[in-house]
PDB file of C-alpha atoms in Angstrom:
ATOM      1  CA  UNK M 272      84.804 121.548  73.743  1.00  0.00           C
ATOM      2  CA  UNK M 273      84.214 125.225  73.066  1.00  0.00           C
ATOM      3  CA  UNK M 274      85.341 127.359  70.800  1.00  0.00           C
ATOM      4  CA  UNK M 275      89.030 128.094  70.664  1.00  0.00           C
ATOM      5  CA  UNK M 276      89.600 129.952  73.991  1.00  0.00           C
ATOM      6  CA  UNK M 277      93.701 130.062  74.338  1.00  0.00           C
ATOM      7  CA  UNK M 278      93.067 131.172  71.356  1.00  0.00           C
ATOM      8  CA  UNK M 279      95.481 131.709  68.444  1.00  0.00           C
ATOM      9  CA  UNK M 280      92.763 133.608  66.918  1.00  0.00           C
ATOM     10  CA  UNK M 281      91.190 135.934  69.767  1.00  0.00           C
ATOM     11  CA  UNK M 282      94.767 136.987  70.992  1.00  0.00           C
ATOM     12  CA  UNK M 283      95.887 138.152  67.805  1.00  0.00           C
ATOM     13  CA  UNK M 284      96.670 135.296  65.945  1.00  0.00           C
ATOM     14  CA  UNK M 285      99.499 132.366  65.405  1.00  0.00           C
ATOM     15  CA  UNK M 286     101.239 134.201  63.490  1.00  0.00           C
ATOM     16  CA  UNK M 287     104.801 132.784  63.562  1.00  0.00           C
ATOM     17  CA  UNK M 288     106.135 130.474  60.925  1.00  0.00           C
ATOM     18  CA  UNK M 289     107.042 127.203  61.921  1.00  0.00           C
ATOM     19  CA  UNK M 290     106.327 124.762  64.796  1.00  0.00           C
ATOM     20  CA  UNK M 291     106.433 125.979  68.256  1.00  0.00           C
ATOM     21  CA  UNK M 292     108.400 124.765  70.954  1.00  0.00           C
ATOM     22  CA  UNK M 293     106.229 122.526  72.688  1.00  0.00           C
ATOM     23  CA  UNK M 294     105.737 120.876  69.988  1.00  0.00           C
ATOM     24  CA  UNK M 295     109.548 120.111  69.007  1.00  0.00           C
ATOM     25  CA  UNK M 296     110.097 119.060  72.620  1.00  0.00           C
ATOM     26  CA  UNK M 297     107.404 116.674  72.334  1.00  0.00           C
ATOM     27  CA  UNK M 298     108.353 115.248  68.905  1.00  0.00           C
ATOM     28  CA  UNK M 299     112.191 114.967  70.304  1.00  0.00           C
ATOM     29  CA  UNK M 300     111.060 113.066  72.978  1.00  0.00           C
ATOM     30  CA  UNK M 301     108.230 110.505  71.354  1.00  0.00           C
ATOM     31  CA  UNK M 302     111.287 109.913  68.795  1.00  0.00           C
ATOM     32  CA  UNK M 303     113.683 109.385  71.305  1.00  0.00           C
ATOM     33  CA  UNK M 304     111.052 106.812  73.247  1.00  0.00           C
ATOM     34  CA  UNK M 305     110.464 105.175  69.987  1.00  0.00           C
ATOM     35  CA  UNK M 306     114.316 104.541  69.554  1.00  0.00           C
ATOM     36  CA  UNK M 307     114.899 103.929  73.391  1.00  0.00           C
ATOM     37  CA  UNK M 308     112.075 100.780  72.956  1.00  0.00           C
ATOM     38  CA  UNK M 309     113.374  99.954  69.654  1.00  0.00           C
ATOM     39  CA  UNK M 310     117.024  99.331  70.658  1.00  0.00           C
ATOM     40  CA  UNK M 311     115.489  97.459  74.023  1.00  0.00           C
ATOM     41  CA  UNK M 312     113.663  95.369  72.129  1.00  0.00           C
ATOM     42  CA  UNK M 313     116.734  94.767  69.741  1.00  0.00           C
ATOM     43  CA  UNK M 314     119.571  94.130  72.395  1.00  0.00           C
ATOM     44  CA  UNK M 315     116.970  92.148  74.895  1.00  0.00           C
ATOM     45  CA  UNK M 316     114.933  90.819  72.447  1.00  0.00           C
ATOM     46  CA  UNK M 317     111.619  90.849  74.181  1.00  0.00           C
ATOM     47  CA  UNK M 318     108.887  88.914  73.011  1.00  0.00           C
ATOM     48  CA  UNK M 319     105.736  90.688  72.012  1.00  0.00           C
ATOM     49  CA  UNK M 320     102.237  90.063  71.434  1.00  0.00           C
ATOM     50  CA  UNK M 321     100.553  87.147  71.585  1.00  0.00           C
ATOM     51  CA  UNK M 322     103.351  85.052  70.653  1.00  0.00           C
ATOM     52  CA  UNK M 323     104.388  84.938  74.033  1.00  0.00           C
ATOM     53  CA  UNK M 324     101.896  83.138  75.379  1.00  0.00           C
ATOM     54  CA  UNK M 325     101.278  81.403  72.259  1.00  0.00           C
ATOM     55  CA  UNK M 326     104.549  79.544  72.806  1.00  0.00           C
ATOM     56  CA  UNK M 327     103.959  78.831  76.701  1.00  0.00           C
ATOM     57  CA  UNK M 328     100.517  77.902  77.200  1.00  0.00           C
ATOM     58  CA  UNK M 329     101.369  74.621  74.640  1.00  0.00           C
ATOM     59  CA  UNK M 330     103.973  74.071  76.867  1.00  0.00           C
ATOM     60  CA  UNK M 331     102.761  70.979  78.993  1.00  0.00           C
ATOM     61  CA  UNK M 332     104.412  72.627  82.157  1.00  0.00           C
ATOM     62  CA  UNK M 333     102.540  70.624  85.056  1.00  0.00           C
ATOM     63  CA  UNK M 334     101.891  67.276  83.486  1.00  0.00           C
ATOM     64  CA  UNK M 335     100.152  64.245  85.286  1.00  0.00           C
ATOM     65  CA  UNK M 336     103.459  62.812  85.398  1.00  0.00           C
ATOM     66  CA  UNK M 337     103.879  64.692  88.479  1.00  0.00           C
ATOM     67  CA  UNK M 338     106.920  66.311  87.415  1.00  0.00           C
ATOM     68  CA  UNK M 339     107.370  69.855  89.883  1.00  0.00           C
ATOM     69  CA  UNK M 340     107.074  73.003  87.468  1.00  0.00           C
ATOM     70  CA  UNK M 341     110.390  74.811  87.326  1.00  0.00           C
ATOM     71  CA  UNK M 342     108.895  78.072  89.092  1.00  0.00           C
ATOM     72  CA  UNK M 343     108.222  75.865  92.217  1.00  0.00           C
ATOM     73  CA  UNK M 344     104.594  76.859  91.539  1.00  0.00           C
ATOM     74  CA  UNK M 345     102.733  74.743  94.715  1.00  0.00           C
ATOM     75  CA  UNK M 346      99.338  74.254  92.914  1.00  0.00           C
ATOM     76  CA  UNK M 347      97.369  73.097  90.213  1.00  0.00           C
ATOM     77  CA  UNK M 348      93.578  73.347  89.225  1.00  0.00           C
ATOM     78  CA  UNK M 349      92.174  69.975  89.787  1.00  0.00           C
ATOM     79  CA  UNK M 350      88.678  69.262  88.288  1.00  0.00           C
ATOM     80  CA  UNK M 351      86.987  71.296  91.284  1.00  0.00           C
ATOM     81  CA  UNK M 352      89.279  74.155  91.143  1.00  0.00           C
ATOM     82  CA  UNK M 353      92.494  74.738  92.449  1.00  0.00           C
ATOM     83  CA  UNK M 354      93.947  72.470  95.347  1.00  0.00           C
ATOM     84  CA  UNK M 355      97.286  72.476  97.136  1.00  0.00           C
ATOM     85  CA  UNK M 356      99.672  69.690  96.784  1.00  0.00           C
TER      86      UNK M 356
ATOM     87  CA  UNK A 151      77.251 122.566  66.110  1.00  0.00           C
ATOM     88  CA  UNK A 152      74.394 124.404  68.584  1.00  0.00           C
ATOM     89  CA  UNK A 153      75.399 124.836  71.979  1.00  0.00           C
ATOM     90  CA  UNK A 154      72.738 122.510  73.417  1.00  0.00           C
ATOM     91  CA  UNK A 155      74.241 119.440  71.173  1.00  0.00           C
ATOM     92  CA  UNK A 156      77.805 120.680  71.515  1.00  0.00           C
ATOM     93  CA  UNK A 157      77.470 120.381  75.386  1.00  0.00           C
ATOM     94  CA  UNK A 158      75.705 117.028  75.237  1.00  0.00           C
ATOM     95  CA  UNK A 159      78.931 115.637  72.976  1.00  0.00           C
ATOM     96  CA  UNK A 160      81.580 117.086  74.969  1.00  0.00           C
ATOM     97  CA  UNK A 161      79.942 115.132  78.037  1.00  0.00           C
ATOM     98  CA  UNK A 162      80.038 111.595  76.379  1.00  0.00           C
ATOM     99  CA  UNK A 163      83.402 112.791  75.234  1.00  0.00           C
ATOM    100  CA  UNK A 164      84.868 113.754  78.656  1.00  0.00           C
ATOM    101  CA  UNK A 165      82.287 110.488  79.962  1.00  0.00           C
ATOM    102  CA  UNK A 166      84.443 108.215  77.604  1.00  0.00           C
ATOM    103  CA  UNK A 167      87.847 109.364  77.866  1.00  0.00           C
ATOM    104  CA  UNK A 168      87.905 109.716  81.874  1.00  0.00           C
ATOM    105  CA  UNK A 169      86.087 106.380  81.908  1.00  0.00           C
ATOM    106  CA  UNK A 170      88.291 105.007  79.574  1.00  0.00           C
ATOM    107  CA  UNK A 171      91.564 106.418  81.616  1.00  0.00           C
ATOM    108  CA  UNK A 172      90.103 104.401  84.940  1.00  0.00           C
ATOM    109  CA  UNK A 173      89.529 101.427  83.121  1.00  0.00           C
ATOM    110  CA  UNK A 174      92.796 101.757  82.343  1.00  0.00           C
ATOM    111  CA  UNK A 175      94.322 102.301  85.775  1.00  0.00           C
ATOM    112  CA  UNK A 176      92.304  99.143  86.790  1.00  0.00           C
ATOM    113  CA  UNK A 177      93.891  96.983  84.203  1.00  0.00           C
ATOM    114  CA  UNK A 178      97.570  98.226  85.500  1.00  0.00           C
ATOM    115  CA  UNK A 179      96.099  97.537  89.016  1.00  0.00           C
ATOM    116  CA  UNK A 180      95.156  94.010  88.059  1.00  0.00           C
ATOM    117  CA  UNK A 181      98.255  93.446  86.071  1.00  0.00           C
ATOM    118  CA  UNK A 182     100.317  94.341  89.009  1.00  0.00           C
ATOM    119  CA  UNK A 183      98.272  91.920  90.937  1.00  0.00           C
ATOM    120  CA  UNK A 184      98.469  89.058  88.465  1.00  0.00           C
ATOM    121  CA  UNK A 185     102.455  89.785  88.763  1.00  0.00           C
ATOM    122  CA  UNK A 186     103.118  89.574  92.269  1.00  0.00           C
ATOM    123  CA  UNK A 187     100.149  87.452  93.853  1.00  0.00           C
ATOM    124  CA  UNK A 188     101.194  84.280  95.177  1.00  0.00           C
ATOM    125  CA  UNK A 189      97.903  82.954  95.216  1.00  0.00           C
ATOM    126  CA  UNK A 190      96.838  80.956  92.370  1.00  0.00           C
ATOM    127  CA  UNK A 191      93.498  81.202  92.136  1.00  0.00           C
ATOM    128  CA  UNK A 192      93.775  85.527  92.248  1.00  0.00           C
ATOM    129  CA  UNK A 193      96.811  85.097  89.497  1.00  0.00           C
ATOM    130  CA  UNK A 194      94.230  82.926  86.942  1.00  0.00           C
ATOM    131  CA  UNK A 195      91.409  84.748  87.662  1.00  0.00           C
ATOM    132  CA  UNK A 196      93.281  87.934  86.815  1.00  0.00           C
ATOM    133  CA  UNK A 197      94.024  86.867  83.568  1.00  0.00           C
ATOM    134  CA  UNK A 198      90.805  85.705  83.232  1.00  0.00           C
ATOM    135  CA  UNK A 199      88.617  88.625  84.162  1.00  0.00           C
ATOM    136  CA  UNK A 200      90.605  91.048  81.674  1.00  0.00           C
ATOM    137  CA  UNK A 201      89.727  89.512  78.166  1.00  0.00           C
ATOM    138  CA  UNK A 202      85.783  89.630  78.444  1.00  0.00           C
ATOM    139  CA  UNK A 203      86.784  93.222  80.576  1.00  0.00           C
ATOM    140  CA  UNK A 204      88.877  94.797  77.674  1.00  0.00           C
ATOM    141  CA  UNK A 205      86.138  93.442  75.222  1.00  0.00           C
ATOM    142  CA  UNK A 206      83.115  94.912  77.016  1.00  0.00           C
ATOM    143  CA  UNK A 207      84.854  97.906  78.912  1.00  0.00           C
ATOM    144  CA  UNK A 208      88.053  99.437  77.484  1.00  0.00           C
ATOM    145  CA  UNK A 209      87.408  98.689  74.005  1.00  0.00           C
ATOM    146  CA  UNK A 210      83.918 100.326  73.759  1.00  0.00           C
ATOM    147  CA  UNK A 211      85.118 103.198  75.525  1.00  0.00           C
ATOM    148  CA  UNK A 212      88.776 103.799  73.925  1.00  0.00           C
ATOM    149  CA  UNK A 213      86.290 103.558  70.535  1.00  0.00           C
ATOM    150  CA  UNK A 214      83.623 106.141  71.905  1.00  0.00           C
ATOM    151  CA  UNK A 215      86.657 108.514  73.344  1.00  0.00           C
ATOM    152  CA  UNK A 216      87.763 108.378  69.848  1.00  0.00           C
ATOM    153  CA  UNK A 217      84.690 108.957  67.863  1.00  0.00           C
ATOM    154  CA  UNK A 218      83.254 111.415  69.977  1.00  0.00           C
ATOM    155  CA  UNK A 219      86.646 113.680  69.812  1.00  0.00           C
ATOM    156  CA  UNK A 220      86.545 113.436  66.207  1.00  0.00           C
ATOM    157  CA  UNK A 221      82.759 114.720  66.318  1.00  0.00           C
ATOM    158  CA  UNK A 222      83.655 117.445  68.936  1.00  0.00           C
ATOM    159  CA  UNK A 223      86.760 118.724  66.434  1.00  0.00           C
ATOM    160  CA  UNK A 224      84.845 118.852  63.118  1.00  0.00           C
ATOM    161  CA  UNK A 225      81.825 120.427  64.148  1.00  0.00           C
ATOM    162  CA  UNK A 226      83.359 123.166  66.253  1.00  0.00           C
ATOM    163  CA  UNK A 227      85.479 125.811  65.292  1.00  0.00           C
ATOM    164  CA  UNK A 228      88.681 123.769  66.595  1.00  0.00           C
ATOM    165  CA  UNK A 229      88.755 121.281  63.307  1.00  0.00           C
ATOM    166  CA  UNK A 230      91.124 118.156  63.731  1.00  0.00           C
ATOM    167  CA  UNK A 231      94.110 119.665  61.993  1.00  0.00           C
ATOM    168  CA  UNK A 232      94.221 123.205  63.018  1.00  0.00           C
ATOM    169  CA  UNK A 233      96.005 123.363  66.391  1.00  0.00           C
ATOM    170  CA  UNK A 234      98.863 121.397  67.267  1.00  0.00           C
ATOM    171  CA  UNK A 235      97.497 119.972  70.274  1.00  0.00           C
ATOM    172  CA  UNK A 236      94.118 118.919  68.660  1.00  0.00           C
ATOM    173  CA  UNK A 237      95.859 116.637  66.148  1.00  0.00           C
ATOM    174  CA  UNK A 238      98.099 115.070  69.112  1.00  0.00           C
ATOM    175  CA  UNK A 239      95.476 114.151  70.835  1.00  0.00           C
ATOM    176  CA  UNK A 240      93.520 112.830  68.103  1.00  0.00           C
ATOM    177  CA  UNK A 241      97.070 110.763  67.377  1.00  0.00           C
ATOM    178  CA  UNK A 242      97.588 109.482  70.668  1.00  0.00           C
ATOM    179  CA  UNK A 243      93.704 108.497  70.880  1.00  0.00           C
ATOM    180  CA  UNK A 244      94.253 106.382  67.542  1.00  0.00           C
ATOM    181  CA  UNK A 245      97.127 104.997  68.409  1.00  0.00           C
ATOM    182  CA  UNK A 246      96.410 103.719  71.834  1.00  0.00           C
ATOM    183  CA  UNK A 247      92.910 102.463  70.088  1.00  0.00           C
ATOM    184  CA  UNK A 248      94.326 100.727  67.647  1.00  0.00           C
ATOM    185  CA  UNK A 249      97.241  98.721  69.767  1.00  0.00           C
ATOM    186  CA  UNK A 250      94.230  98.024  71.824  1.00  0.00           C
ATOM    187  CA  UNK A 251      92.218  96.521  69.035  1.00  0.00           C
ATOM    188  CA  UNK A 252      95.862  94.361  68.077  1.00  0.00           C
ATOM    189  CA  UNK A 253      96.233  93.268  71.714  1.00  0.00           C
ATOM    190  CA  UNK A 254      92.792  91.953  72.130  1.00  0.00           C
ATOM    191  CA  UNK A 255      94.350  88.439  70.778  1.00  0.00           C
ATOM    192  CA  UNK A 256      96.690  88.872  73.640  1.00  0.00           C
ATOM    193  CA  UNK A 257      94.297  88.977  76.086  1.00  0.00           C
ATOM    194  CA  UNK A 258      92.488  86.066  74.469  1.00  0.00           C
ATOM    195  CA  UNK A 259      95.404  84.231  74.734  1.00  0.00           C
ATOM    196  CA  UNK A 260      96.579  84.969  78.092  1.00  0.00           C
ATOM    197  CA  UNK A 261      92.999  83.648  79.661  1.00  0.00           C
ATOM    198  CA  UNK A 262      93.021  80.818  77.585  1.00  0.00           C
ATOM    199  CA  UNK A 263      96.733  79.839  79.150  1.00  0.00           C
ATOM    200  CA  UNK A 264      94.826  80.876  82.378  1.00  0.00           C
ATOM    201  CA  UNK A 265      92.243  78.219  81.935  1.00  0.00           C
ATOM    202  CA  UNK A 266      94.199  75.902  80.848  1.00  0.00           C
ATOM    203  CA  UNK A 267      94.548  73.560  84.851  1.00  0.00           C
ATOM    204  CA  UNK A 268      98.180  72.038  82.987  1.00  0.00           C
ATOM    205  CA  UNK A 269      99.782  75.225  82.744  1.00  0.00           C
ATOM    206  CA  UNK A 270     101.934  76.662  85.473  1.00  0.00           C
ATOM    207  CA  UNK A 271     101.435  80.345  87.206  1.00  0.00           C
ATOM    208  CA  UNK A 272     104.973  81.073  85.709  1.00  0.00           C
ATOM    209  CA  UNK A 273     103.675  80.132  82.716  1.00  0.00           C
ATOM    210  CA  UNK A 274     100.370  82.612  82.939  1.00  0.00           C
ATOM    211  CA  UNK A 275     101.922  84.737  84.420  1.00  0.00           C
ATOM    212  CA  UNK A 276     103.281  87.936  81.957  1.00  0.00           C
ATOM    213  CA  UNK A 277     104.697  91.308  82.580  1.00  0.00           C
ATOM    214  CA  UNK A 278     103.114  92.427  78.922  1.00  0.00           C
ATOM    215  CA  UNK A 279      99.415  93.567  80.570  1.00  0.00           C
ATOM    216  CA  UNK A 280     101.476  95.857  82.818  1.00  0.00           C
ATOM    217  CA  UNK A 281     103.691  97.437  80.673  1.00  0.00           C
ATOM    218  CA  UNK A 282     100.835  98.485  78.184  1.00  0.00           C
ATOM    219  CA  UNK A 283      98.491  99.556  80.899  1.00  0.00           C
ATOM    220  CA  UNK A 284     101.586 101.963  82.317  1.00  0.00           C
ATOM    221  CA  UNK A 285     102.327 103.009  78.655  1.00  0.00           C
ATOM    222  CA  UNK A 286      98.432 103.947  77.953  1.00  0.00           C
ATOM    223  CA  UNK A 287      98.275 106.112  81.496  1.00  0.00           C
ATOM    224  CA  UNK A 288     101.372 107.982  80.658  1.00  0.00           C
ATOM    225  CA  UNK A 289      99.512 108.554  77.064  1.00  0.00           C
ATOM    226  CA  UNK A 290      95.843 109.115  77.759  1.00  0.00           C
ATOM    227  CA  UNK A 291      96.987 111.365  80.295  1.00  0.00           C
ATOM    228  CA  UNK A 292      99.202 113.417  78.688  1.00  0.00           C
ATOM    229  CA  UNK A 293      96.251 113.730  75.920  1.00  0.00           C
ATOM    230  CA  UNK A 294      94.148 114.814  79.165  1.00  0.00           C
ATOM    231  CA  UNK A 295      96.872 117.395  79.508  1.00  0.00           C
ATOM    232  CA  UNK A 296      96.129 118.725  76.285  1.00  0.00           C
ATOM    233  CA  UNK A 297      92.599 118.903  76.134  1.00  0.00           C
ATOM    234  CA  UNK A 298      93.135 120.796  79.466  1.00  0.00           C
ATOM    235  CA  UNK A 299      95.872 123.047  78.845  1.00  0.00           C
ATOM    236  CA  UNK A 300      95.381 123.432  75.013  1.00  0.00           C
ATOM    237  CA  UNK A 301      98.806 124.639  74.021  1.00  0.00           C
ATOM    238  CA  UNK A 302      99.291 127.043  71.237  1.00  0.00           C
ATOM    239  CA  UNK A 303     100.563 126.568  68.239  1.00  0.00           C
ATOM    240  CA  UNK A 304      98.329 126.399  64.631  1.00  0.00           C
ATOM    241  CA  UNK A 305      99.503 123.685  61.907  1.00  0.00           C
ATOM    242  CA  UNK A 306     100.260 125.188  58.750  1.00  0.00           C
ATOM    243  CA  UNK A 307      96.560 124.267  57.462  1.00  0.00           C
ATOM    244  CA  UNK A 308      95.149 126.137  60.462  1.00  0.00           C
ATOM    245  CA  UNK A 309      97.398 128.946  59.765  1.00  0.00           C
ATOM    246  CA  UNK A 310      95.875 128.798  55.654  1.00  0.00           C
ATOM    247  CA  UNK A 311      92.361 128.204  57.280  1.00  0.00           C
ATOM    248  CA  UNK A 312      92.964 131.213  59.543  1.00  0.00           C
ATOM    249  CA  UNK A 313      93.864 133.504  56.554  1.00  0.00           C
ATOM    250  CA  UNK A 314      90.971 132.396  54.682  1.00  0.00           C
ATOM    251  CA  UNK A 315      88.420 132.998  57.105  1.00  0.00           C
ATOM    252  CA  UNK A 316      89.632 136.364  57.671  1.00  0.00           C
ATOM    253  CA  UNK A 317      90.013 137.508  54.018  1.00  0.00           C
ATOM    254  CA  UNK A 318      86.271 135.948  53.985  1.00  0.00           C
ATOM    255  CA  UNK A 319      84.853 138.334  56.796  1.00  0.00           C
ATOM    256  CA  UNK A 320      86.935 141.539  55.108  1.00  0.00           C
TER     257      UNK A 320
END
């Protein structure tokens, strides 16, 4: 990164007061983003983080009971790696 | 900063950042892959591969990207809180850093349900990795944008540092 080269300074300065456009466009829009995911996450209630996989992976899906997973998943990982049933 | 070191930092700096945006696109690749693959082994090893990649890849370079643009602002003449576009990049750089740091336990997570030969691929399987890596394109690019374009537009401090300098050279 050089010096400035646009450059407020070399063509005469910055001189006007107050944000400029390109800026309030782009703090409009992250604001509107940040509400936009805030109200998704609100009406759908996604999970986030960790959590969600927290709660599945203790979930003994595909037990030796033999019991078909839900998702119709076809295989599981036998000692040796994964095998079709 | 001399011009000999200043060049040297700006390439680790452009190094990092454009390394750290394809690491990126990989992880959306993989996520995508890890989504709609139908074969098992491809949808575990997926969720595998991407914990001990985020540690040893993105991480390191989201972390360098960041350090080195804070380097390249304070010692030139751009400073991190002069120009508008200098102190969004530096925000979107920390930001994206920083969810990465807080989703590392996500990855850990997902390739531990991965390895785990009870679980089902409906259960590994999670839109999450996919989102974020689409989310930190749109972002790292847009900083790209900036650091390209540099918009104008001095901060109030920039404007104060602008007026001092030149009352300092009168």
């Amino acid at each position: 990164m050089e010096g400035p080269s646009h450059s407020d300074e070399d063509q005469g300065g910055d001189e006007h007061e107050g944000m400029p456009r390109w800026v309030k466009v782009t703090l409009a829009v992250a604001v509107a983003v940040i509400l936009m995911l805030l109200g998704l996450k609100l009406v759908v209630g996604v999970e986030h983080g960790p959590s969600r996989h927290g709660a599945s992976s203790e979930r003994p899906v595909e037990a030796a009971a033999g019991v078909s997973p839900a998702s119709g998943d076809d295989h599981v990982l036998s000692g040796a790696g994964l095998r079709s049933r | 900063m001399r011009p000999g070191l200043r060049k040297v930092a700006l390439t680790v700096h452009v190094v990092a950042s454009v390394g750290w945006l394809g690491a990126v696109a990989v992880f959306a690749a993989l996520a995508a892959v890890g989504l709609t693959s139908g074969d098992p082994q491809v949808v575990r090893g997926v969720y595998l591969v991407m914990e001990p990649a985020a540690r040893v890849v993105l991480l390191p370079l989201g972390i360098a990207a960041l350090v080195t643009g804070v380097v390249q602002s304070l010692g030139t003449r751009w400073g991190l809180l002069r120009h508008y576009w200098v102190t969004f990049k530096l925000a979107i750089t920390a930001l994206a850093v920083l969810i990465l740091v807080g989703y590392m336990e996500t990855f850990r997570v997902m390739a531990n349900a991965a390895a785990d030969p009870a679980a089902s691929l409906a259960a590994i399987r999670n839109p999450s990795p996919l989102a974020h890596a689409t989310a930190a394109l749109v972002a790292l690019t847009a900083a790209t944008v900036l650091a390209i374009f540099k918009p104008r537009g001095l901060t109030r401090y920039g404007r104060r540092k602008q007026r001092d300098d030149r009352a300092a050279r009168v």
